[in-house]
mmCIF file of C-alpha atoms in Angstrom:
data_model
loop_
_atom_site.group_PDB
_atom_site.id
_atom_site.type_symbol
_atom_site.label_atom_id
_atom_site.label_comp_id
_atom_site.label_asym_id
_atom_site.label_seq_id
_atom_site.Cartn_x
_atom_site.Cartn_y
_atom_site.Cartn_z
ATOM 1 C CA MET Y 1 -5.536 -18.463 -24.172
ATOM 2 C CA GLU Y 2 -4.658 -17.080 -27.574
ATOM 3 C CA LEU Y 3 -1.020 -16.024 -27.666
ATOM 4 C CA THR Y 4 0.839 -14.123 -30.359
ATOM 5 C CA LYS Y 5 3.716 -15.834 -32.138
ATOM 6 C CA GLU Y 6 6.166 -13.718 -30.132
ATOM 7 C CA GLU Y 7 4.497 -14.724 -26.862
ATOM 8 C CA GLU Y 8 4.516 -18.403 -27.844
ATOM 9 C CA ASN Y 9 8.218 -18.242 -28.659
ATOM 10 C CA ALA Y 10 8.963 -16.622 -25.323
ATOM 11 C CA LEU Y 11 6.839 -19.201 -23.509
ATOM 12 C CA ASP Y 12 8.740 -21.989 -25.257
ATOM 13 C CA GLY Y 13 12.066 -20.612 -24.012
ATOM 14 C CA LYS Y 14 13.306 -19.268 -27.345
ATOM 15 C CA GLN Y 15 14.083 -15.915 -25.678
ATOM 16 C CA GLY Y 16 15.662 -17.362 -22.570
ATOM 17 C CA ASP Y 17 14.650 -19.171 -19.399
ATOM 18 C CA THR Y 18 13.806 -16.011 -17.432
ATOM 19 C CA LEU Y 19 11.314 -14.705 -19.961
ATOM 20 C CA ALA Y 20 9.841 -18.218 -20.295
ATOM 21 C CA LEU Y 21 9.313 -18.353 -16.515
ATOM 22 C CA ALA Y 22 7.584 -14.965 -16.551
ATOM 23 C CA TYR Y 23 5.282 -16.012 -19.398
ATOM 24 C CA ARG Y 24 4.491 -19.355 -17.739
ATOM 25 C CA THR Y 25 3.440 -17.441 -14.629
ATOM 26 C CA LEU Y 26 1.131 -15.111 -16.560
ATOM 27 C CA VAL Y 27 -0.378 -17.887 -18.703
ATOM 28 C CA ALA Y 28 -1.118 -19.993 -15.617
ATOM 29 C CA ILE Y 29 -2.799 -17.026 -13.907
ATOM 30 C CA GLY Y 30 -4.646 -16.162 -17.102
ATOM 31 C CA GLU Y 31 -5.995 -19.676 -17.577
ATOM 32 C CA ALA Y 32 -7.081 -19.849 -13.930
ATOM 33 C CA SER Y 33 -8.883 -16.496 -14.176
ATOM 34 C CA GLY Y 34 -10.535 -17.056 -17.557
ATOM 35 C CA ALA Y 35 -8.410 -14.667 -19.602
ATOM 36 C CA ASP Y 36 -8.521 -15.105 -23.370
ATOM 37 C CA ARG Y 37 -5.272 -13.253 -24.082
ATOM 38 C CA LEU Y 38 -2.417 -11.194 -22.672
ATOM 39 C CA ILE Y 39 -2.547 -7.413 -23.032
ATOM 40 C CA PRO Y 40 0.194 -4.773 -22.826
ATOM 41 C CA ILE Y 41 0.646 -2.753 -19.651
ATOM 42 C CA GLU Y 42 2.480 0.546 -19.233
ATOM 43 C CA TRP Y 43 3.497 0.404 -15.575
ATOM 44 C CA ALA Y 44 4.195 -2.271 -12.970
ATOM 45 C CA HIS Y 45 4.351 -1.610 -9.243
ATOM 46 C CA LEU Y 46 5.942 -4.419 -7.237
ATOM 47 C CA SER Y 47 5.458 -5.717 -3.721
ATOM 48 C CA GLY Y 48 7.789 -8.244 -2.124
ATOM 49 C CA VAL Y 49 10.467 -5.670 -1.297
ATOM 50 C CA ASN Y 50 10.630 -5.823 2.497
ATOM 51 C CA TYR Y 51 12.919 -8.633 3.704
ATOM 52 C CA ASN Y 52 10.341 -9.304 6.441
ATOM 53 C CA THR Y 53 7.879 -10.153 3.663
ATOM 54 C CA ILE Y 54 9.900 -12.427 1.380
ATOM 55 C CA GLY Y 55 12.658 -13.810 3.604
ATOM 56 C CA ASP Y 56 15.760 -15.663 2.429
ATOM 57 C CA ALA Y 57 13.941 -17.610 -0.276
ATOM 58 C CA GLY Y 58 12.663 -14.426 -1.895
ATOM 59 C CA LYS Y 59 16.022 -12.722 -1.572
ATOM 60 C CA GLU Y 60 17.832 -15.602 -3.301
ATOM 61 C CA PHE Y 61 15.174 -15.858 -6.021
ATOM 62 C CA LEU Y 62 15.530 -12.146 -6.844
ATOM 63 C CA SER Y 63 19.316 -12.354 -6.778
ATOM 64 C CA HIS Y 64 19.219 -15.214 -9.299
ATOM 65 C CA LEU Y 65 16.556 -13.530 -11.442
ATOM 66 C CA SER Y 66 18.492 -10.280 -11.613
ATOM 67 C CA GLN Y 67 21.452 -11.989 -13.283
ATOM 68 C CA ASP Y 68 19.712 -11.655 -16.657
ATOM 69 C CA ALA Y 69 16.192 -10.220 -16.187
ATOM 70 C CA LYS Y 70 15.424 -6.654 -17.244
ATOM 71 C CA PHE Y 71 12.130 -4.859 -16.726
ATOM 72 C CA LYS Y 72 10.393 -4.025 -19.973
ATOM 73 C CA VAL Y 73 8.075 -1.278 -18.676
ATOM 74 C CA LYS Y 74 8.202 1.478 -16.067
ATOM 75 C CA THR Y 75 8.558 -0.378 -12.766
ATOM 76 C CA THR Y 76 8.282 1.068 -9.269
ATOM 77 C CA VAL Y 77 8.648 -0.752 -5.958
ATOM 78 C CA ASN Y 78 7.035 -0.914 -2.525
ATOM 79 C CA PRO Y 79 8.709 0.180 0.744
ATOM 80 C CA MET Y 80 11.656 -1.634 2.285
ATOM 81 C CA GLY Y 81 11.954 -2.664 5.925
ATOM 82 C CA PHE Y 82 13.852 0.448 7.003
ATOM 83 C CA ASP Y 83 15.430 3.715 5.863
ATOM 84 C CA PHE Y 84 19.072 3.143 4.862
ATOM 85 C CA ASP Y 85 19.937 6.771 5.693
ATOM 86 C CA SER Y 86 18.881 6.363 9.330
ATOM 87 C CA VAL Y 87 19.406 2.648 9.938
ATOM 88 C CA SER Y 88 22.322 3.319 12.292
ATOM 89 C CA ARG Y 89 19.851 4.845 14.791
ATOM 90 C CA TYR Y 90 18.082 1.522 15.205
ATOM 91 C CA ASN Y 91 19.268 -1.719 16.721
ATOM 92 C CA LEU Y 92 18.690 -3.848 13.638
ATOM 93 C CA ASP Y 93 20.298 -7.203 12.998
ATOM 94 C CA ASP Y 94 23.229 -7.039 10.534
ATOM 95 C CA ASN Y 95 21.779 -9.973 8.598
ATOM 96 C CA PHE Y 96 18.493 -8.122 8.106
ATOM 97 C CA ILE Y 97 20.329 -5.018 6.863
ATOM 98 C CA GLU Y 98 22.471 -6.925 4.372
ATOM 99 C CA SER Y 99 19.551 -9.069 3.200
ATOM 100 C CA GLN Y 100 17.495 -5.923 2.594
ATOM 101 C CA ARG Y 101 20.427 -4.404 0.704
ATOM 102 C CA SER Y 102 20.582 -7.495 -1.520
ATOM 103 C CA ILE Y 103 16.866 -7.215 -2.352
ATOM 104 C CA LYS Y 104 17.254 -3.505 -3.095
ATOM 105 C CA ASN Y 105 20.225 -4.154 -5.372
ATOM 106 C CA SER Y 106 18.402 -6.935 -7.239
ATOM 107 C CA TYR Y 107 15.392 -4.791 -8.067
ATOM 108 C CA GLU Y 108 17.528 -1.847 -9.146
ATOM 109 C CA LYS Y 109 19.741 -4.115 -11.268
ATOM 110 C CA MET Y 110 16.625 -5.242 -13.140
ATOM 111 C CA GLY Y 111 15.699 -1.626 -13.811
ATOM 112 C CA ALA Y 112 13.299 -0.674 -11.052
ATOM 113 C CA ILE Y 113 12.903 3.008 -10.232
ATOM 114 C CA PRO Y 114 14.039 3.182 -6.576
ATOM 115 C CA SER Y 115 10.748 4.653 -5.340
ATOM 116 C CA TYR Y 116 10.287 2.417 -2.257
ATOM 117 C CA SER Y 117 6.802 3.758 -1.757
ATOM 118 C CA CYS Y 118 3.280 2.337 -1.424
ATOM 119 C CA ILE Y 119 1.764 5.538 -2.885
ATOM 120 C CA PRO Y 120 3.077 5.593 -6.481
ATOM 121 C CA TYR Y 121 -0.082 7.419 -7.554
ATOM 122 C CA GLU Y 122 1.078 10.454 -5.525
ATOM 123 C CA ILE Y 123 4.721 10.658 -6.548
ATOM 124 C CA PHE Y 124 4.573 9.816 -10.272
ATOM 125 C CA ASP Y 125 2.571 11.171 -13.186
ATOM 126 C CA VAL Y 126 -0.490 8.983 -13.692
ATOM 127 C CA PRO Y 127 -1.206 7.762 -17.259
ATOM 128 C CA LYS Y 128 -4.414 8.628 -19.057
ATOM 129 C CA GLN Y 129 -7.659 6.981 -17.965
ATOM 130 C CA GLY Y 130 -8.190 3.459 -19.251
ATOM 131 C CA THR Y 131 -4.484 2.621 -19.276
ATOM 132 C CA HIS Y 132 -3.652 -0.903 -18.133
ATOM 133 C CA VAL Y 133 -1.109 -1.174 -15.308
ATOM 134 C CA SER Y 134 -0.102 -3.985 -12.965
ATOM 135 C CA PHE Y 135 -0.076 -2.950 -9.299
ATOM 136 C CA ALA Y 136 0.722 -5.441 -6.552
ATOM 137 C CA GLU Y 137 0.313 -2.994 -3.638
ATOM 138 C CA SER Y 138 -3.346 -3.347 -2.667
ATOM 139 C CA ASN Y 139 -4.058 0.255 -1.686
ATOM 140 C CA ALA Y 140 -2.403 1.472 -4.889
ATOM 141 C CA ALA Y 141 -4.385 -0.966 -7.063
ATOM 142 C CA ILE Y 142 -7.680 0.144 -5.512
ATOM 143 C CA TYR Y 143 -6.726 3.823 -5.766
ATOM 144 C CA ALA Y 144 -5.700 3.376 -9.409
ATOM 145 C CA ASN Y 145 -8.977 1.686 -10.321
ATOM 146 C CA SER Y 146 -11.263 3.913 -8.264
ATOM 147 C CA PHE Y 147 -9.779 7.411 -8.463
ATOM 148 C CA SER Y 148 -7.272 7.433 -11.337
ATOM 149 C CA GLY Y 149 -9.351 5.561 -13.918
ATOM 150 C CA LEU Y 150 -6.561 3.035 -14.575
ATOM 151 C CA LYS Y 151 -7.152 -0.692 -14.977
ATOM 152 C CA THR Y 152 -5.377 -3.241 -12.803
ATOM 153 C CA ASN Y 153 -6.182 -6.304 -10.802
ATOM 154 C CA LYS Y 154 -5.008 -6.594 -7.212
ATOM 155 C CA GLU Y 155 -1.889 -8.331 -8.432
ATOM 156 C CA GLY Y 156 0.217 -10.719 -6.442
ATOM 157 C CA ALA Y 157 3.956 -10.272 -6.054
ATOM 158 C CA PHE Y 158 4.748 -12.868 -8.750
ATOM 159 C CA SER Y 159 2.177 -11.699 -11.292
ATOM 160 C CA ALA Y 160 3.301 -8.060 -11.090
ATOM 161 C CA LEU Y 161 6.959 -9.127 -11.307
ATOM 162 C CA ALA Y 162 6.187 -11.228 -14.386
ATOM 163 C CA SER Y 163 4.318 -8.273 -15.898
ATOM 164 C CA ALA Y 164 7.302 -6.002 -15.290
ATOM 165 C CA ILE Y 165 9.558 -8.448 -17.174
ATOM 166 C CA THR Y 166 7.167 -9.096 -20.083
ATOM 167 C CA GLY Y 167 5.187 -5.854 -20.266
ATOM 168 C CA LYS Y 168 2.015 -8.004 -20.382
ATOM 169 C CA SER Y 169 -0.819 -9.068 -18.090
ATOM 170 C CA PRO Y 170 -3.754 -11.494 -18.449
ATOM 171 C CA CYS Y 171 -6.935 -9.775 -19.657
ATOM 172 C CA SER Y 172 -9.277 -10.880 -16.875
ATOM 173 C CA ASP Y 173 -11.205 -9.734 -13.814
ATOM 174 C CA LEU Y 174 -10.999 -5.947 -13.293
ATOM 175 C CA ARG Y 175 -9.545 -5.413 -16.759
ATOM 176 C CA ASP Y 176 -13.041 -6.304 -18.026
ATOM 177 C CA ASP Y 177 -15.565 -3.427 -17.898
ATOM 178 C CA ASP Y 178 -18.393 -5.837 -17.018
ATOM 179 C CA VAL Y 179 -16.546 -7.067 -13.933
ATOM 180 C CA ARG Y 180 -15.829 -3.483 -12.883
ATOM 181 C CA LYS Y 181 -19.562 -2.767 -12.588
ATOM 182 C CA PRO Y 182 -20.622 -3.369 -8.949
ATOM 183 C CA ASN Y 183 -23.608 -5.496 -7.987
ATOM 184 C CA LEU Y 184 -23.448 -4.496 -4.314
ATOM 185 C CA THR Y 185 -23.997 -1.041 -2.803
ATOM 186 C CA ILE Y 186 -22.835 -0.138 0.705
ATOM 187 C CA ARG Y 187 -24.773 2.803 2.119
ATOM 188 C CA MET Y 188 -22.719 5.005 4.427
ATOM 189 C CA LYS Y 189 -24.805 5.780 7.509
ATOM 190 C CA ILE Y 190 -22.189 7.407 9.747
ATOM 191 C CA GLU Y 191 -22.673 11.175 10.113
ATOM 192 C CA SER Y 192 -19.461 12.280 11.857
ATOM 193 C CA ARG Y 193 -16.536 11.105 9.722
ATOM 194 C CA ASP Y 194 -12.756 11.238 9.633
ATOM 195 C CA GLU Y 195 -10.030 9.167 7.965
ATOM 196 C CA LEU Y 196 -10.487 6.403 10.526
ATOM 197 C CA THR Y 197 -14.210 6.153 9.695
ATOM 198 C CA TYR Y 198 -13.343 5.725 6.026
ATOM 199 C CA GLY Y 199 -10.633 3.195 6.826
ATOM 200 C CA MET Y 200 -13.181 1.102 8.703
ATOM 201 C CA LEU Y 201 -15.703 1.509 5.859
ATOM 202 C CA GLY Y 202 -13.042 0.156 3.496
ATOM 203 C CA TYR Y 203 -12.259 -2.734 5.841
ATOM 204 C CA PHE Y 204 -15.981 -3.582 6.012
ATOM 205 C CA ALA Y 205 -16.344 -3.349 2.218
ATOM 206 C CA GLY Y 206 -13.350 -5.617 1.684
ATOM 207 C CA LYS Y 207 -14.995 -8.280 3.838
ATOM 208 C CA VAL Y 208 -18.432 -8.253 2.186
ATOM 209 C CA ALA Y 209 -17.838 -7.258 -1.459
ATOM 210 C CA GLY Y 210 -16.637 -9.143 -4.510
ATOM 211 C CA SER Y 211 -14.370 -7.595 -7.139
ATOM 212 C CA SER Y 212 -16.088 -4.205 -7.110
ATOM 213 C CA VAL Y 213 -18.461 -2.311 -4.822
ATOM 214 C CA ALA Y 214 -20.528 0.886 -4.966
ATOM 215 C CA LEU Y 215 -20.445 3.322 -2.035
ATOM 216 C CA SER Y 216 -23.363 5.676 -1.517
ATOM 217 C CA GLY Y 217 -23.479 8.639 0.836
ATOM 218 C CA VAL Y 218 -19.742 9.204 0.397
ATOM 219 C CA ASN Y 219 -18.427 12.472 -1.031
ATOM 220 C CA ASP Y 220 -15.889 15.262 -0.546
ATOM 221 C CA LEU Y 221 -13.091 12.970 0.615
ATOM 222 C CA ASP Y 222 -9.768 14.586 1.433
ATOM 223 C CA ARG Y 223 -6.524 12.867 0.479
ATOM 224 C CA ARG Y 224 -6.062 11.255 3.888
ATOM 225 C CA SER Y 225 -9.553 9.738 3.814
ATOM 226 C CA CYS Y 226 -9.167 8.532 0.197
ATOM 227 C CA LYS Y 227 -6.012 6.643 1.060
ATOM 228 C CA SER Y 228 -7.456 5.285 4.286
ATOM 229 C CA LEU Y 229 -10.504 3.955 2.434
ATOM 230 C CA CYS Y 230 -8.352 2.223 -0.193
ATOM 231 C CA ALA Y 231 -5.937 0.779 2.355
ATOM 232 C CA GLY Y 232 -8.704 -0.543 4.598
ATOM 233 C CA MET Y 233 -10.439 -2.196 1.649
ATOM 234 C CA GLY Y 234 -7.207 -3.759 0.421
ATOM 235 C CA THR Y 235 -6.464 -5.259 3.832
ATOM 236 C CA SER Y 236 -9.568 -7.360 4.472
ATOM 237 C CA GLY Y 237 -10.523 -9.061 1.209
ATOM 238 C CA ALA Y 238 -10.400 -9.389 -2.555
ATOM 239 C CA CYS Y 239 -12.316 -6.244 -3.540
ATOM 240 C CA GLY Y 240 -10.212 -4.229 -6.000
ATOM 241 C CA MET Y 241 -12.231 -1.089 -6.737
ATOM 242 C CA PHE Y 242 -15.221 1.021 -5.811
ATOM 243 C CA THR Y 243 -17.540 3.531 -7.419
ATOM 244 C CA PHE Y 244 -19.616 6.293 -5.865
ATOM 245 C CA GLY Y 245 -23.416 6.260 -5.823
ATOM 246 C CA GLU Y 246 -25.989 3.474 -5.769
ATOM 247 C CA GLU Y 247 -26.046 0.625 -8.279
ATOM 248 C CA GLU Y 248 -28.623 -2.039 -9.045
ATOM 249 C CA GLY Y 249 -28.441 -5.137 -6.893
ATOM 250 C CA GLU Y 250 -28.017 -5.840 -3.188
ATOM 251 C CA LYS Y 251 -27.737 -2.955 -0.708
ATOM 252 C CA ILE Y 252 -26.360 -3.093 2.814
ATOM 253 C CA ASP Y 253 -25.698 -0.403 5.418
ATOM 254 C CA PHE Y 254 -22.473 0.580 7.126
ATOM 255 C CA ASP Y 255 -23.751 1.968 10.420
ATOM 256 C CA LYS Y 256 -22.467 2.580 13.940
ATOM 257 C CA ASN Y 257 -22.979 -1.060 14.869
ATOM 258 C CA GLU Y 258 -20.857 -2.350 11.969
ATOM 259 C CA MET Y 259 -18.207 0.304 12.599
ATOM 260 C CA GLN Y 260 -18.017 -0.626 16.288
ATOM 261 C CA LYS Y 261 -17.495 -4.306 15.430
ATOM 262 C CA ILE Y 262 -14.488 -3.414 13.278
ATOM 263 C CA HIS Y 263 -13.080 -1.024 15.874
ATOM 264 C CA ASP Y 264 -13.420 -3.709 18.542
ATOM 265 C CA GLU Y 265 -11.598 -6.194 16.279
ATOM 266 C CA LEU Y 266 -8.644 -3.904 15.543
ATOM 267 C CA ASN Y 267 -8.396 -1.734 18.666
ATOM 268 C CA THR Y 268 -6.863 -3.943 21.364
ATOM 269 C CA SER Y 269 -5.450 -1.335 23.749
ATOM 270 C CA GLU Y 270 -6.548 1.955 25.287
ATOM 271 C CA SER Y 271 -3.058 3.451 25.108
ATOM 272 C CA GLY Y 272 0.284 2.903 23.406
ATOM 273 C CA ASP Y 273 4.048 3.154 23.935
ATOM 274 C CA LEU Y 274 4.775 4.369 20.401
ATOM 275 C CA ILE Y 275 2.941 6.303 17.661
ATOM 276 C CA THR Y 276 3.257 5.320 14.001
ATOM 277 C CA LEU Y 277 1.880 7.432 11.140
ATOM 278 C CA GLY Y 278 2.086 6.318 7.539
ATOM 279 C CA SER Y 279 0.324 3.197 6.302
ATOM 280 C CA PRO Y 280 0.025 4.078 3.483
ATOM 281 C CA GLN Y 281 2.990 6.450 3.602
ATOM 282 C CA LEU Y 282 2.187 10.135 4.098
ATOM 283 C CA GLY Y 283 2.448 12.278 0.966
ATOM 284 C CA LEU Y 284 3.339 15.954 0.663
ATOM 285 C CA GLU Y 285 -0.171 17.217 1.454
ATOM 286 C CA GLU Y 286 -0.520 15.057 4.550
ATOM 287 C CA ILE Y 287 2.951 15.972 5.829
ATOM 288 C CA GLY Y 288 1.988 19.635 5.422
ATOM 289 C CA ASP Y 289 -1.251 19.043 7.376
ATOM 290 C CA LEU Y 290 0.641 17.255 10.135
ATOM 291 C CA ALA Y 291 3.214 20.059 10.415
ATOM 292 C CA SER Y 292 0.391 22.590 10.710
ATOM 293 C CA MET Y 293 -1.386 20.562 13.410
ATOM 294 C CA LEU Y 294 1.848 20.309 15.426
ATOM 295 C CA LYS Y 295 2.658 24.037 15.584
ATOM 296 C CA GLY Y 296 3.436 24.901 19.206
ATOM 297 C CA ARG Y 297 2.971 21.287 20.329
ATOM 298 C CA SER Y 298 5.302 18.353 21.051
ATOM 299 C CA PHE Y 299 4.798 14.605 21.143
ATOM 300 C CA GLN Y 300 4.849 13.122 24.633
ATOM 301 C CA LYS Y 301 6.047 9.768 23.359
ATOM 302 C CA ARG Y 302 8.031 8.508 20.424
ATOM 303 C CA CYS Y 303 6.373 9.073 17.036
ATOM 304 C CA MET Y 304 7.532 7.533 13.736
ATOM 305 C CA VAL Y 305 6.343 9.230 10.534
ATOM 306 C CA PHE Y 306 6.750 7.180 7.329
ATOM 307 C CA CYS Y 307 6.909 8.836 3.901
ATOM 308 C CA PRO Y 308 8.532 8.373 0.475
ATOM 309 C CA SER Y 309 11.997 9.793 -0.190
ATOM 310 C CA ALA Y 310 10.553 11.409 -3.342
ATOM 311 C CA ILE Y 311 9.175 14.205 -1.143
ATOM 312 C CA LYS Y 312 12.217 14.575 1.123
ATOM 313 C CA GLY Y 313 13.552 17.710 -0.567
ATOM 314 C CA GLN Y 314 10.132 19.365 -0.730
ATOM 315 C CA ILE Y 315 9.272 18.858 2.924
ATOM 316 C CA ARG Y 316 12.686 20.204 3.919
ATOM 317 C CA ASN Y 317 12.363 23.272 1.708
ATOM 318 C CA LEU Y 318 8.813 24.006 2.865
ATOM 319 C CA GLY Y 319 9.770 23.742 6.542
ATOM 320 C CA TYR Y 320 7.451 20.794 7.213
ATOM 321 C CA ALA Y 321 10.270 18.449 8.202
ATOM 322 C CA ASN Y 322 11.720 20.930 10.691
ATOM 323 C CA GLU Y 323 8.326 21.444 12.333
ATOM 324 C CA ILE Y 324 7.644 17.710 12.682
ATOM 325 C CA GLU Y 325 11.152 17.033 14.008
ATOM 326 C CA ARG Y 326 10.912 19.975 16.413
ATOM 327 C CA ALA Y 327 7.759 18.359 17.793
ATOM 328 C CA GLY Y 328 9.681 15.119 18.352
ATOM 329 C CA GLY Y 329 8.558 13.219 15.268
ATOM 330 C CA GLU Y 330 11.033 10.899 13.526
ATOM 331 C CA LEU Y 331 10.804 11.073 9.725
ATOM 332 C CA LEU Y 332 11.553 7.744 8.064
ATOM 333 C CA PHE Y 333 11.803 7.364 4.305
ATOM 334 C CA ASP Y 334 11.516 4.346 1.976
ATOM 335 C CA CYS Y 335 9.728 2.220 4.589
ATOM 336 C CA CYS Y 336 6.314 2.034 6.231
ATOM 337 C CA THR Y 337 4.430 0.924 9.338
ATOM 338 C CA CYS Y 338 3.449 -2.451 7.854
ATOM 339 C CA LEU Y 339 5.801 -5.349 8.666
ATOM 340 C CA SER Y 340 8.466 -2.949 9.878
ATOM 341 C CA PRO Y 341 11.255 -4.456 12.000
ATOM 342 C CA LEU Y 342 11.489 -1.018 13.624
ATOM 343 C CA VAL Y 343 8.452 -1.938 15.746
ATOM 344 C CA ASP Y 344 9.792 -4.672 18.017
ATOM 345 C CA ASN Y 345 7.462 -6.438 20.461
ATOM 346 C CA LYS Y 346 10.414 -6.984 22.781
ATOM 347 C CA GLU Y 347 10.528 -3.211 23.273
ATOM 348 C CA VAL Y 348 6.936 -2.130 22.621
ATOM 349 C CA ASP Y 349 3.695 -3.599 23.993
ATOM 350 C CA SER Y 350 1.220 -1.441 22.070
ATOM 351 C CA VAL Y 351 1.237 1.091 19.233
ATOM 352 C CA ILE Y 352 -0.989 4.111 18.551
ATOM 353 C CA THR Y 353 -1.969 4.624 14.910
ATOM 354 C CA ASN Y 354 -4.744 6.115 12.768
ATOM 355 C CA SER Y 355 -4.320 3.419 10.110
ATOM 356 C CA VAL Y 356 -6.710 0.473 9.835
ATOM 357 C CA LYS Y 357 -4.215 -1.313 7.590
ATOM 358 C CA GLY Y 358 -1.392 -0.520 10.006
ATOM 359 C CA ALA Y 359 -3.462 -1.774 12.940
ATOM 360 C CA TYR Y 360 -4.143 -5.097 11.209
ATOM 361 C CA TYR Y 361 -0.491 -5.789 10.400
ATOM 362 C CA LEU Y 362 0.877 -4.487 13.694
ATOM 363 C CA LYS Y 363 -1.423 -6.929 15.448
ATOM 364 C CA THR Y 364 -0.977 -9.953 13.157
ATOM 365 C CA SER Y 365 2.681 -9.590 12.089
ATOM 366 C CA ASN Y 366 4.446 -7.528 14.748
ATOM 367 C CA ASN Y 367 2.370 -9.100 17.531
ATOM 368 C CA VAL Y 368 1.737 -5.866 19.390
ATOM 369 C CA ASP Y 369 -1.524 -4.405 20.658
ATOM 370 C CA VAL Y 370 -2.988 -1.365 18.913
ATOM 371 C CA ASN Y 371 -4.692 1.822 20.054
ATOM 372 C CA LEU Y 372 -6.590 2.926 16.952
ATOM 373 C CA LYS Y 373 -7.729 6.558 16.749
ATOM 374 C CA SER Y 374 -7.867 9.440 14.274
ATOM 375 C CA LEU Y 375 -4.939 11.753 13.609
ATOM 376 C CA LYS Y 376 -6.866 14.633 15.195
ATOM 377 C CA ARG Y 377 -7.269 12.640 18.407
ATOM 378 C CA ILE Y 378 -3.632 11.530 18.327
ATOM 379 C CA VAL Y 379 -2.469 15.149 18.166
ATOM 380 C CA GLN Y 380 -4.969 16.231 20.837
ATOM 381 C CA GLU Y 381 -4.195 13.407 23.264
ATOM 382 C CA GLU Y 382 -0.536 12.577 22.634
ATOM 383 C CA THR Y 383 0.996 16.070 22.311
ATOM 384 C CA ARG Y 384 1.270 19.041 24.656
#
């Protein structure tokens, strides 16, 4: 890789050990991925925030790093394990709470915006098309590449953290326009569609596609379906973006048979003890839709609704929060369904969700069964 004099000095430790570590990380990734140089980025979005994800080793690493590291570019962060404002309502271990607090403090000390959201594209102004960013949250990276016209790889926790500290990223993979051009088209053959259909399409695409894939027969997606598609794709493989329409190259169909295979893989129960909504977190538009669907109805079992604290004031002022809480929903901010300690397999055998990503992590990380169905069906079948 060709480095500037400033980058070489930083790599050699002339600007401190922390910056040298960050540059070593990026250079190693760059050399492994065939990058010829580092390029500036304008925004980093970090994963590795939930204590369930990084554990004691990650907590101690961040605590040490934060002693002298400062983020060089706008830096936002993924959800935590719980909502600090409501943690007293849940029987969480004191060690988990204090460990999560330490992680939170470390990121904020380094200059992170305390967003604690997996949907930064909904709660912050998006830069102009073509801008390079470094997003470690998979659904956000795919959304940024596919809908926002930004350029990012599906970054790992360390690469995005190093990019936040340096303001640089290796110029490789999806930062290259040639790599962004798909050589596989998936033809959508399902007629009746909802957000769950698109989540399963994404999950299928993630399994069969490389860095980029074209989707034909897909149009007029609402926000819920867009996010479900991105989250499903980010869960099952390395694919980091999609385009609409057919491209030259191989073509395969996503039909009822393929969709049923995925549903059978992820749906392991015909009912559930608990409902979770929000993986990715629900934004303002989706919270408004949910409030409207719940008018005159009430949940018949516990329902957790995960969303970013950035919209807390808006959903209160618009009456959405009151309607959801009247119906028995619990609004939780700064956390999400995935890897949440709030879903405990000692208390819950199975969970109802409309999220393909949520279903995967509930099954593999929380070790609970999942009843996977659309939001419309959840409201129809689980409320009165």
